Coordinates of C-alpha atoms in Angstrom, one line a residue:
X23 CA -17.6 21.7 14.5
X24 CA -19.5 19.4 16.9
X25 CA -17.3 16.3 17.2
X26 CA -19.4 12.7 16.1
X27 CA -20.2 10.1 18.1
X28 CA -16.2 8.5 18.5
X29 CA -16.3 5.1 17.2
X30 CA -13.2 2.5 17.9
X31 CA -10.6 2.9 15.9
X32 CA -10.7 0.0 12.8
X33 CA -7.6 -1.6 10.7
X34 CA -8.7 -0.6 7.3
X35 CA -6.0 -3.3 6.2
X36 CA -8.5 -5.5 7.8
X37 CA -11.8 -4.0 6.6
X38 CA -10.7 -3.7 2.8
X39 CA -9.5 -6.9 2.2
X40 CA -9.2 -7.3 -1.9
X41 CA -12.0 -8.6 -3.6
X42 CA -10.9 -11.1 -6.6
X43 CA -13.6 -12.1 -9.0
X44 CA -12.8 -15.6 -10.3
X45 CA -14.4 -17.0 -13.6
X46 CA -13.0 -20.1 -15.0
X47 CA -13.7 -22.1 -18.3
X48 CA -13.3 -24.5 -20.7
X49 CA -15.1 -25.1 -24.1
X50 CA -18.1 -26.8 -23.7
X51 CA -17.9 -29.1 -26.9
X52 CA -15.3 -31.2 -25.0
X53 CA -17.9 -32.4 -22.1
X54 CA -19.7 -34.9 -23.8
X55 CA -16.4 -36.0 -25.6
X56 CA -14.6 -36.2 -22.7
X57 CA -16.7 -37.2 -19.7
X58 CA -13.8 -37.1 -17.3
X59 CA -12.6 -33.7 -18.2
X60 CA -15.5 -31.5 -16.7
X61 CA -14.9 -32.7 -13.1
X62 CA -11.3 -32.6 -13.0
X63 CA -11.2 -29.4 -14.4
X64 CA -13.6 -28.3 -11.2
X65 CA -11.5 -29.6 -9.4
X66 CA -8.6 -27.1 -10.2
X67 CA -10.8 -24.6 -10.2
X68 CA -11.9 -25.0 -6.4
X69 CA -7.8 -25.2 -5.8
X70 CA -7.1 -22.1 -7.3
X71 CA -9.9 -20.7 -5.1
X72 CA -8.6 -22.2 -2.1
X73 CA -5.6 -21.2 -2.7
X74 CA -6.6 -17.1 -3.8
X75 CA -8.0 -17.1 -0.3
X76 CA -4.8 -17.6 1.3
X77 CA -3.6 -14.1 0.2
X78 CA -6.2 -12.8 2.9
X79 CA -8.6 -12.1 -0.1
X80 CA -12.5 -12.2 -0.4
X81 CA -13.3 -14.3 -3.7
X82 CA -16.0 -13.9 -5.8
X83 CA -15.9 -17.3 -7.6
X84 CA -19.2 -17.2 -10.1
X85 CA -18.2 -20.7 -11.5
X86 CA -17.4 -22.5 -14.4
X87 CA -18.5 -20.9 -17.6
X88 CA -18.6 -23.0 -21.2
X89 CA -19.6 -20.6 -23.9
X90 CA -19.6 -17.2 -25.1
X91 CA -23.5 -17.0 -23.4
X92 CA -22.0 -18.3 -20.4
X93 CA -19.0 -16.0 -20.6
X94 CA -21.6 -13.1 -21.0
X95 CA -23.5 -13.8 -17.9
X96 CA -20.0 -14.2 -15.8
X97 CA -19.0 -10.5 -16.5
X98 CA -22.6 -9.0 -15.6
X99 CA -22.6 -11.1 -11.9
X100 CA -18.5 -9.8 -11.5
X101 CA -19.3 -6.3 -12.4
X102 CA -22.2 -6.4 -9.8
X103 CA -19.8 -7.6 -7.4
X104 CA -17.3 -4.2 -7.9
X105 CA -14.1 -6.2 -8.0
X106 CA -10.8 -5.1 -7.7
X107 CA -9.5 -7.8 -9.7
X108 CA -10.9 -10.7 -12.0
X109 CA -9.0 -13.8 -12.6
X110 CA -9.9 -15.3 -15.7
X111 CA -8.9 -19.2 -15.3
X112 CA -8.0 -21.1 -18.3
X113 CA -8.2 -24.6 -17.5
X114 CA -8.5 -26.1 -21.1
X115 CA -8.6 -24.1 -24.9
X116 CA -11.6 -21.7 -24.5
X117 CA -12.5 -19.4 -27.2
X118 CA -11.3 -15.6 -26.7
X119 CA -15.3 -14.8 -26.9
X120 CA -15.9 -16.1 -23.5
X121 CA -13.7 -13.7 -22.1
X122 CA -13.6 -10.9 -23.3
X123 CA -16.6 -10.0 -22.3
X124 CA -15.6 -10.4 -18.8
X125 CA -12.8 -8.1 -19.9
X126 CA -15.0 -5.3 -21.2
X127 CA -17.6 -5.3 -18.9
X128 CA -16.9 -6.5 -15.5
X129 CA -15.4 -3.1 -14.4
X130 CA -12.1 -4.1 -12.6
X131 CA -8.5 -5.0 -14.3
X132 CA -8.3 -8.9 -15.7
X133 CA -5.7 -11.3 -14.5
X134 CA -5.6 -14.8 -16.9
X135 CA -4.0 -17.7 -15.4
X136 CA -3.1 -20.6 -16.8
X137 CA -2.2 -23.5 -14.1
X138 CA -1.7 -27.1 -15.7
X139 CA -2.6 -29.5 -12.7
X140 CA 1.1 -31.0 -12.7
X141 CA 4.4 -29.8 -13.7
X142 CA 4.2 -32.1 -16.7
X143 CA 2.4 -34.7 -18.5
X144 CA 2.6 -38.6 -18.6
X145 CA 3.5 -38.6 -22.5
X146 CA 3.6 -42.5 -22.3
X147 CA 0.1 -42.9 -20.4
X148 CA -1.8 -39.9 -21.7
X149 CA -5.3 -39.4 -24.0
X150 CA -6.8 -36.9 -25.6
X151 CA -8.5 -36.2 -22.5
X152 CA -6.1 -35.9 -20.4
X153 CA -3.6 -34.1 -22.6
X154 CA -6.7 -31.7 -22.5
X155 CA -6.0 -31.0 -18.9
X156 CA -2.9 -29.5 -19.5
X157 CA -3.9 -27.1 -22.4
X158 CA -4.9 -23.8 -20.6
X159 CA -1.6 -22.7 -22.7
X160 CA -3.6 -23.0 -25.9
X161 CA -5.8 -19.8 -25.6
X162 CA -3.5 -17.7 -24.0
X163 CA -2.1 -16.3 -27.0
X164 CA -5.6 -16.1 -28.8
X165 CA -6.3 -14.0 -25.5
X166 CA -3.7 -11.7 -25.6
X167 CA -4.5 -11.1 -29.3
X168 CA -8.0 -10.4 -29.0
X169 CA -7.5 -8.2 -25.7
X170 CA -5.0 -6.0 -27.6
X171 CA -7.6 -5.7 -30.8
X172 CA -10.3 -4.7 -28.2
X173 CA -8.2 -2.2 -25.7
X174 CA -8.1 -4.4 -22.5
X175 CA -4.3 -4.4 -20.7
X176 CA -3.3 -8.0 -20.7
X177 CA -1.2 -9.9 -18.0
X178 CA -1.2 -13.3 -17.1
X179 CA 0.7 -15.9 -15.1
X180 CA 1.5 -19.4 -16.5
X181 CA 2.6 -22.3 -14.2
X182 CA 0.7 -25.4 -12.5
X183 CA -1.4 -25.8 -9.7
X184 CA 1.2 -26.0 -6.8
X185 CA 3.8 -23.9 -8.6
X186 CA 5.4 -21.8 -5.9
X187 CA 6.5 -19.4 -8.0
X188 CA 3.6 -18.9 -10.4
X189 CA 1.5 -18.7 -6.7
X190 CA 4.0 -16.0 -5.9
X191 CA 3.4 -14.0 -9.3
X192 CA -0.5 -14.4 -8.5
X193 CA -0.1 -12.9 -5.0
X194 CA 2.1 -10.1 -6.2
X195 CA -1.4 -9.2 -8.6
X196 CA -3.3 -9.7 -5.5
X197 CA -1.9 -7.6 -3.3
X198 CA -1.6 -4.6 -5.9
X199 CA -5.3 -5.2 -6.3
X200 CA -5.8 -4.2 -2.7
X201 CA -3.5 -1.2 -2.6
X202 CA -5.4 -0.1 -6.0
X203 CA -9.0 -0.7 -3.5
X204 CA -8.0 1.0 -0.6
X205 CA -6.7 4.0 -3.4
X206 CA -10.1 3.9 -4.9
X207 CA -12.2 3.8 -1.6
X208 CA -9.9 5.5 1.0
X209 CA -10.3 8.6 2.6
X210 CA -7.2 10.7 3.7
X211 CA -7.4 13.2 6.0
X212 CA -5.6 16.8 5.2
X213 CA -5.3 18.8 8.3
X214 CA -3.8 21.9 8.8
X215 CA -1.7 24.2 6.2
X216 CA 1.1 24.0 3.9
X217 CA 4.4 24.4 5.1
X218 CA 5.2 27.6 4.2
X219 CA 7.9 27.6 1.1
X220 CA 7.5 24.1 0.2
X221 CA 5.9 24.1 -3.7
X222 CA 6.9 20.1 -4.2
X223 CA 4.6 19.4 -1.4
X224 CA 1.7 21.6 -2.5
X225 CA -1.0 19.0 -4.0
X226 CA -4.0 19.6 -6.0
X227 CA -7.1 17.9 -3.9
X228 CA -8.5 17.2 -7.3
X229 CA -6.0 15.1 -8.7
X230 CA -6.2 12.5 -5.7
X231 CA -9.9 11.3 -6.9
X232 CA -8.9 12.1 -10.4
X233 CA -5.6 9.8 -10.7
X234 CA -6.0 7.7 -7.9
X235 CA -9.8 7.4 -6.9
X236 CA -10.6 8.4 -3.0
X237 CA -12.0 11.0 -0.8
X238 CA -9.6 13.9 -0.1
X239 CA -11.0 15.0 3.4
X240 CA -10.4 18.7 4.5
X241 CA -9.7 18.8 8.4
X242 CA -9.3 22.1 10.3
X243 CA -6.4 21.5 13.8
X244 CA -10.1 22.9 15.6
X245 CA -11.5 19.5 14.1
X246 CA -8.3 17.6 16.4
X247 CA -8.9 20.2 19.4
X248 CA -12.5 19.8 20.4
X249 CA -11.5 15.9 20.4
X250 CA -8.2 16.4 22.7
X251 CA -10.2 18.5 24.7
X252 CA -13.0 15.5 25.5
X253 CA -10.6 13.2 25.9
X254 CA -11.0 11.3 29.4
X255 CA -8.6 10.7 32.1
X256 CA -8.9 6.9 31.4
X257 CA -8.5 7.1 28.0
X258 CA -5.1 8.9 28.4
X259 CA -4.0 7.1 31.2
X260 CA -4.5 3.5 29.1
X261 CA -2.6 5.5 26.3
X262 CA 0.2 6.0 28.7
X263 CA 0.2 2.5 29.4
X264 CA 0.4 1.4 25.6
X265 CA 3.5 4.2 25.1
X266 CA 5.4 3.3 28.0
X267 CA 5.0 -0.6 26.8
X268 CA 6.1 0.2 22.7
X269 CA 8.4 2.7 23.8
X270 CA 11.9 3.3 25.8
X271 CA 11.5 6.6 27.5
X272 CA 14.9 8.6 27.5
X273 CA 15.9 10.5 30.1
X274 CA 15.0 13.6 28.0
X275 CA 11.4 12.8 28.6
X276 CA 9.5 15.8 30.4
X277 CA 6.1 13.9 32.0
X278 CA 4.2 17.0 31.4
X279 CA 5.1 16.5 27.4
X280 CA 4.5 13.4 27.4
X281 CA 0.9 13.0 28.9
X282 CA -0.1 16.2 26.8
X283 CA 0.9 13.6 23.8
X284 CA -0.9 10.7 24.8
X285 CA -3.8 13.3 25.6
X286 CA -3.1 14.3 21.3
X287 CA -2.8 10.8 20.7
X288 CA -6.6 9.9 22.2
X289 CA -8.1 12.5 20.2
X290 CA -6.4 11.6 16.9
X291 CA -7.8 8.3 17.5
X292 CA -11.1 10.1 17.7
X293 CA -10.4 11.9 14.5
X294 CA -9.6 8.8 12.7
X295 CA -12.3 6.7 13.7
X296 CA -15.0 9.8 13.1
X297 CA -13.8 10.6 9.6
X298 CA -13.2 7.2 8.7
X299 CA -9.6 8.0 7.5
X300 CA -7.2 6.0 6.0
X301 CA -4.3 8.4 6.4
X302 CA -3.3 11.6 7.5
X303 CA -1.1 14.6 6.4
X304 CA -1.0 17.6 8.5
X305 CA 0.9 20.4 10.0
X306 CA -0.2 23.7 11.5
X307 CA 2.8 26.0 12.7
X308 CA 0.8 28.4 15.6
X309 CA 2.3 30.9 17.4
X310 CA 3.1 31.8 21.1
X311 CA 2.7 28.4 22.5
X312 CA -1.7 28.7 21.5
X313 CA -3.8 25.7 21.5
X314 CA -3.0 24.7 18.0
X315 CA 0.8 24.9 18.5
X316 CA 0.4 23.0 21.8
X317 CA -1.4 20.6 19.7
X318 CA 1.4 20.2 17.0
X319 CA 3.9 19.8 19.2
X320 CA 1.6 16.6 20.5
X321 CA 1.7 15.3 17.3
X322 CA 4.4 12.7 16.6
X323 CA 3.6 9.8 19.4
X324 CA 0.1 9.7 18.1
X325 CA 0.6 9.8 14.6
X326 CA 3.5 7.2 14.8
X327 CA 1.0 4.5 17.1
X328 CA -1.5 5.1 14.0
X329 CA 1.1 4.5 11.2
X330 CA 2.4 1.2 12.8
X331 CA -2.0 0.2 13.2
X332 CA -2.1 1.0 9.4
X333 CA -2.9 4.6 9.2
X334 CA -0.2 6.4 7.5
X335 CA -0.3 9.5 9.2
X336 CA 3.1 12.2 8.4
X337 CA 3.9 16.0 9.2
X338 CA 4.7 18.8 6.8
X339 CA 1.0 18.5 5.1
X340 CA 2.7 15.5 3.0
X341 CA -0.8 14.3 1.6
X342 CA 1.5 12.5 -1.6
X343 CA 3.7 10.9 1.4
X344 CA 0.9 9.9 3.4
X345 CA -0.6 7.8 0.2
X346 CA 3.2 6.7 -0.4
X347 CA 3.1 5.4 3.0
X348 CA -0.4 3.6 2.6
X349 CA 1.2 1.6 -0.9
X350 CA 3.7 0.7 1.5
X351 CA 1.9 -0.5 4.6
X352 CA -0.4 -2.6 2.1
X353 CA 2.6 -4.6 0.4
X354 CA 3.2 -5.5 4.8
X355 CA 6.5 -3.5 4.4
X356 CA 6.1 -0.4 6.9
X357 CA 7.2 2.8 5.4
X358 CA 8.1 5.7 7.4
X359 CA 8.2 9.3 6.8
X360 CA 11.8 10.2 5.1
X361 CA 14.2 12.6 3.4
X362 CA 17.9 13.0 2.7
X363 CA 20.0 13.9 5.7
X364 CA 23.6 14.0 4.4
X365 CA 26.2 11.7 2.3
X366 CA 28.9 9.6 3.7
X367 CA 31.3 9.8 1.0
X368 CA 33.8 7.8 3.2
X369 CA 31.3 5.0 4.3
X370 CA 29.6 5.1 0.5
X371 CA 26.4 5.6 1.8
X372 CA 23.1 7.8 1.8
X373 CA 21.8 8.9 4.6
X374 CA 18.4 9.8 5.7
X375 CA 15.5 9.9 7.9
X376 CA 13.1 12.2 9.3
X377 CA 12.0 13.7 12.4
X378 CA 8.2 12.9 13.6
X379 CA 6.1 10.4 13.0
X380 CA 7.7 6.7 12.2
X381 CA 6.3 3.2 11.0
X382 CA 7.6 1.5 14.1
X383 CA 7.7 -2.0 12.5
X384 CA 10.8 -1.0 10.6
X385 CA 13.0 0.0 13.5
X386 CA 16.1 -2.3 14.5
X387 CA 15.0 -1.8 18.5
X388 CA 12.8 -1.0 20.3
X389 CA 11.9 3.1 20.0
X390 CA 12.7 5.4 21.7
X391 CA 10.7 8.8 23.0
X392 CA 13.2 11.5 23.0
X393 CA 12.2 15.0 24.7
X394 CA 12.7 17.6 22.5
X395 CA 12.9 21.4 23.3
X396 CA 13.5 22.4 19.7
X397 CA 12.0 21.1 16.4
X398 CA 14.4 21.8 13.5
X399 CA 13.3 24.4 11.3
X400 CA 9.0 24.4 13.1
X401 CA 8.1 25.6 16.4
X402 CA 7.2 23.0 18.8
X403 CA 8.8 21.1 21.5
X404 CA 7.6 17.5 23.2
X405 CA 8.4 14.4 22.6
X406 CA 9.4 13.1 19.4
X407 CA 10.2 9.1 18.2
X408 CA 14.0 7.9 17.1
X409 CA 14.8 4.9 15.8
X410 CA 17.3 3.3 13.0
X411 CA 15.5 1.3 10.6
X412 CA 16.5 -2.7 10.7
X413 CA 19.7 -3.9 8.3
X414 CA 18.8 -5.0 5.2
X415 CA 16.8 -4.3 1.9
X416 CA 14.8 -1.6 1.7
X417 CA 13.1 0.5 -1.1
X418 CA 11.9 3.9 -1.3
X419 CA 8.5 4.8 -2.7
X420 CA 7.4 8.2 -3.9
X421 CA 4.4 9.8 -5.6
X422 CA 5.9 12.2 -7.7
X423 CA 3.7 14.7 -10.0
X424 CA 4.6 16.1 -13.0
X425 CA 3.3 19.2 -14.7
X426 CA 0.2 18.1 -16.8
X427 CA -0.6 16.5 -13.1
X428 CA -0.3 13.2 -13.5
X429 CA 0.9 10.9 -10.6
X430 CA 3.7 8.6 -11.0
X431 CA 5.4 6.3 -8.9
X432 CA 9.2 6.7 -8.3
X433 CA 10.9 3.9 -6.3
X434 CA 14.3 2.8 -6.1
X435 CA 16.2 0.0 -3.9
X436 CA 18.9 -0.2 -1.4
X437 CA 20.2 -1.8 1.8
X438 CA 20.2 -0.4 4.8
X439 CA 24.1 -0.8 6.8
X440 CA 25.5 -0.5 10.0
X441 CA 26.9 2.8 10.8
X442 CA 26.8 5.9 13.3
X443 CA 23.5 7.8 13.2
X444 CA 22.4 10.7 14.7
X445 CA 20.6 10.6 18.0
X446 CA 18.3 13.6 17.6
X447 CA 14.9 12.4 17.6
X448 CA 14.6 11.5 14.4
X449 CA 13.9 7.8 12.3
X450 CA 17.4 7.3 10.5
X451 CA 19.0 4.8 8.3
X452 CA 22.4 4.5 6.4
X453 CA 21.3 3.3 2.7
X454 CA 24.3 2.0 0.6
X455 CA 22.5 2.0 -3.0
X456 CA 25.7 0.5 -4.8
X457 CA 26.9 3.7 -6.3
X458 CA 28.3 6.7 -5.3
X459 CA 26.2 8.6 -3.0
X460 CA 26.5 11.8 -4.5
X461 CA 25.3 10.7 -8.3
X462 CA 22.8 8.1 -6.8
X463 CA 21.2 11.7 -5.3
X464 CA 21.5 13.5 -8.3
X465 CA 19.6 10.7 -10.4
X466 CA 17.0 10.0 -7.2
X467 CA 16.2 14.1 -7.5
X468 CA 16.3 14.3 -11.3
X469 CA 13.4 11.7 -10.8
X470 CA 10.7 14.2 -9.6
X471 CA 10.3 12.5 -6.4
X472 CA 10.2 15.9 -4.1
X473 CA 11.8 16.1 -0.8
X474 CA 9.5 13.6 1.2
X475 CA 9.4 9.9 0.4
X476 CA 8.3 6.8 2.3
X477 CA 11.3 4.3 3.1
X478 CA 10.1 0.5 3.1
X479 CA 11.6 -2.9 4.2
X480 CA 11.9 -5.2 1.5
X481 CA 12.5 -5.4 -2.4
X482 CA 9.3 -3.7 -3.5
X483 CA 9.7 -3.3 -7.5
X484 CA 8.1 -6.7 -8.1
X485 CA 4.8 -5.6 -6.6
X486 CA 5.0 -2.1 -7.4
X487 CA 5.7 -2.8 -11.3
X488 CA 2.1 -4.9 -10.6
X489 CA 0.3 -1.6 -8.9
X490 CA 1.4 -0.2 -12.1
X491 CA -0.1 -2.4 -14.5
X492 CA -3.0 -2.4 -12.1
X493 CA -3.6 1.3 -11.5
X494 CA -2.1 2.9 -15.0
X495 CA 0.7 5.1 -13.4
X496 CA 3.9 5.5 -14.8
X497 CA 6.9 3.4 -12.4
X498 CA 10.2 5.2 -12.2
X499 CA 12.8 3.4 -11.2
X500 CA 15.7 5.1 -10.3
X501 CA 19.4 3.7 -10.9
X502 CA 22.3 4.9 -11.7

């Protein structure tokens, strides 16, 4: 095809920041009782905003509503606004008919909150009024109730205005409301063929859009070639630049390789910024050292600078990887490409890896470029990326898919330890999961999970249990 105009490359983690509708209310017979009331109330309710915006989110605050008319209103303005998430403020009682329309209508999962403006009232001092202040508690279970009878998922987070941890709880909502966007609205790029043998990895294009919203786009290796082929001396040159300043070059390093690579790694920046993509999966195995095997043998230095700039992009046509790997960039924890390499029975430990493209945000050191005349079990040769992944926790996220085709999550946590790694050109890690290595593998396989998986930094359960609620998939979490 005739490549489009190239565009620059965007951060999509930048471009699809979370939209949070915000409503809050209060029952309107209180106002003329209670003169006071009304603005104080406001006043939490511009906090609560202020404080929303800190989780790098755009908020759609459309104001104080006071009755079920006003309630009404509120859900037609958030649904025009296509939210990812509405936060339904309780700042006084308020009558379950004020929100749930919001619930129904507004398109978009509902978060209630319930923040008292002080950790506790001044029993001695305190009116009516002011005791008023303090009872966004009252409706919450009258919520809950009426959300049930009516088929809305409830959550909600209790606390007070400055509560650290109830602030936590909110981000955690937050941030699985922009991994459920980018879901939604991404576009991930499938280019190439299936690996030939692998049936966990096959994926069926119409179950992305269908469980998980998106664009599924179809890329041909041609699509990447007419792109390498345009790419400019200048370009490749400054791409040189940028890998010789992320990366230590081992001796192994042929310059030939490695300049064909950063040529690759220009034109996939092409390719991302024409297609728009969010992610990539690809592979393409060629034969007799042709174009397209040239060009997937250039692969891994360009699709490991686009992973660690937010665009999960992964060998093996791993399009269920790929969209592991986005969940995983979006909760600001890397993830990297990964699979079992081999138990350490002696040392207690799994360990695993991959070779190819890595998130290099993860890695204990600076990377290294290792040339390779031999990629295990492809054909290829060039330069691929090694590097251990830094010590501590770490959790492993998977889009498994069961046989009626419905996506599920499978995630389980462990700590990465020092130890000896391989020094093959792969990413590598020594996970101790607090069990036995062999049955920890026998339950993590037992979970579905195929062979591919994308390993994290971090303890990620918290906000994937939220992505969950959020998004309807089923969690698996794997123990032993």
């Amino acid at each position: 095809m005739t490549p489009r105009t190239p565009a620059a490359p965007r951060t999509p983690a930048v471009t699809r920041r979370p939209r949070i509708g915000l409503v809050a209310g209060g029952l309107g017979a209180y106002w003329p009782q209670f003169p006071e009331l009304l603005p104080q109330l406001r006043r939490s309710a511009e906090r609560v905003t202020e404080r929303m915006r800190e989780f790098d989110a755009e908020v759609i605050d459309v104001g104080f509503v006071s009755d079920a008319e006003e309630g009404a209103e509120a859900a037609g303005r958030l649904r025009a606004a296509d939210c990812d998430l509405i936060v339904g403020f309780l700042t006084t009682y308020m009558t379950a008919t004020m929100l749930v329309p919001v619930a129904q209508r507004a398109g978009a999962p509902v978060l209630l909150i319930n923040l008292q403006p002080t950790p506790a009232m001044d029993h001695a001092s305190f009116s009516t009024g002011q005791w008023l202040a303090y009872c966004g508690a009252c409706p919450l279970p009258e919520m809950a109730n009426a959300f049930e009878r009516v088929g809305v998922s409830f959550r909600s987070v209790s606390g007070h205005l400055e509560d650290e941890r109830a602030w936590q709880r909110i981000g955690r909502w937050i941030r699985a409301a922009g991994v459920r966007s980018v879901l939604r609205n991404g576009r991930h790029g499938l280019m190439g063929h299936l690996y030939p043998g692998m049936y966990d990895v096959s994926t069926d294009l119409t179950m992305v859009p269908g469980r998980l919203g998106g664009h599924v786009e179809v890329l041909e290796f041609d699509d990447l070639r007419v792109r390498v082929e345009s790419a400019g001396d200048d370009a490749v040159t400054a791409k040189l630049d940028e890998t010789r300043e992320v990366f230590e070059l081992a001796d192994s390093v042929v310059e030939d390789d490695l300049r064909w690579a950063a040529r690759v790694a220009v034109g996939l920046d092409r390719l991302v910024a024409d297609f728009d993509l969010d992610s990539l999966a690809y592979y393409h195995r060629g034969l007799d050292a042709e174009i397209h095997e040239q060009l997937g043998a250039g692969m891994i230095l360009g699709s490991s600078l686009l992973t660690s700039r937010g665009i999960p992009a992964c060998g093996e046509y791993e399009l269920r990887t790929s969209l592991a790997m986005l969940i995983c960039d979006r909760l600001g924890a890397g993830g990297s490409f990964t699979e079992l390499q081999a138990l350490d029975f002696t040392a207690g430990v799994v360990e695993m890896g991959h070779d190819g493209p890595g998130h290099l945000a993860i890695s204990a050191r600076r990377p290294l470029l290792r040339g390779l005349g031999l990629y295990h079990g492809k054909r290829g040769w060039g330069v691929s990326v090694e590097f251990d992944v830094r010590r501590g926790p770490v959790t492993l996220v998977g889009l498994g898919q069961t046989r009626d085709g419905r996506y599920r999550i499978i995630a389980a946590e462990g700590e990465v330890v020092a130890g000896p790694l391989l020094e093959i050109g792969n990413t590598t890690s020594r996970v101790d999961f607090g069990h036995d290595p062999g049955e920890w593998t026998d339950a993590w396989s037992a979970s579905g999970v195929g062979h591919h998986w994308a390993l994290a930094t971090g303890v990620l359960l918290p906000e994937l249990r939220a992505l969950a609620g959020l998004t309807g998939l089923e969690l698996v979490e794997v123990t032993v």
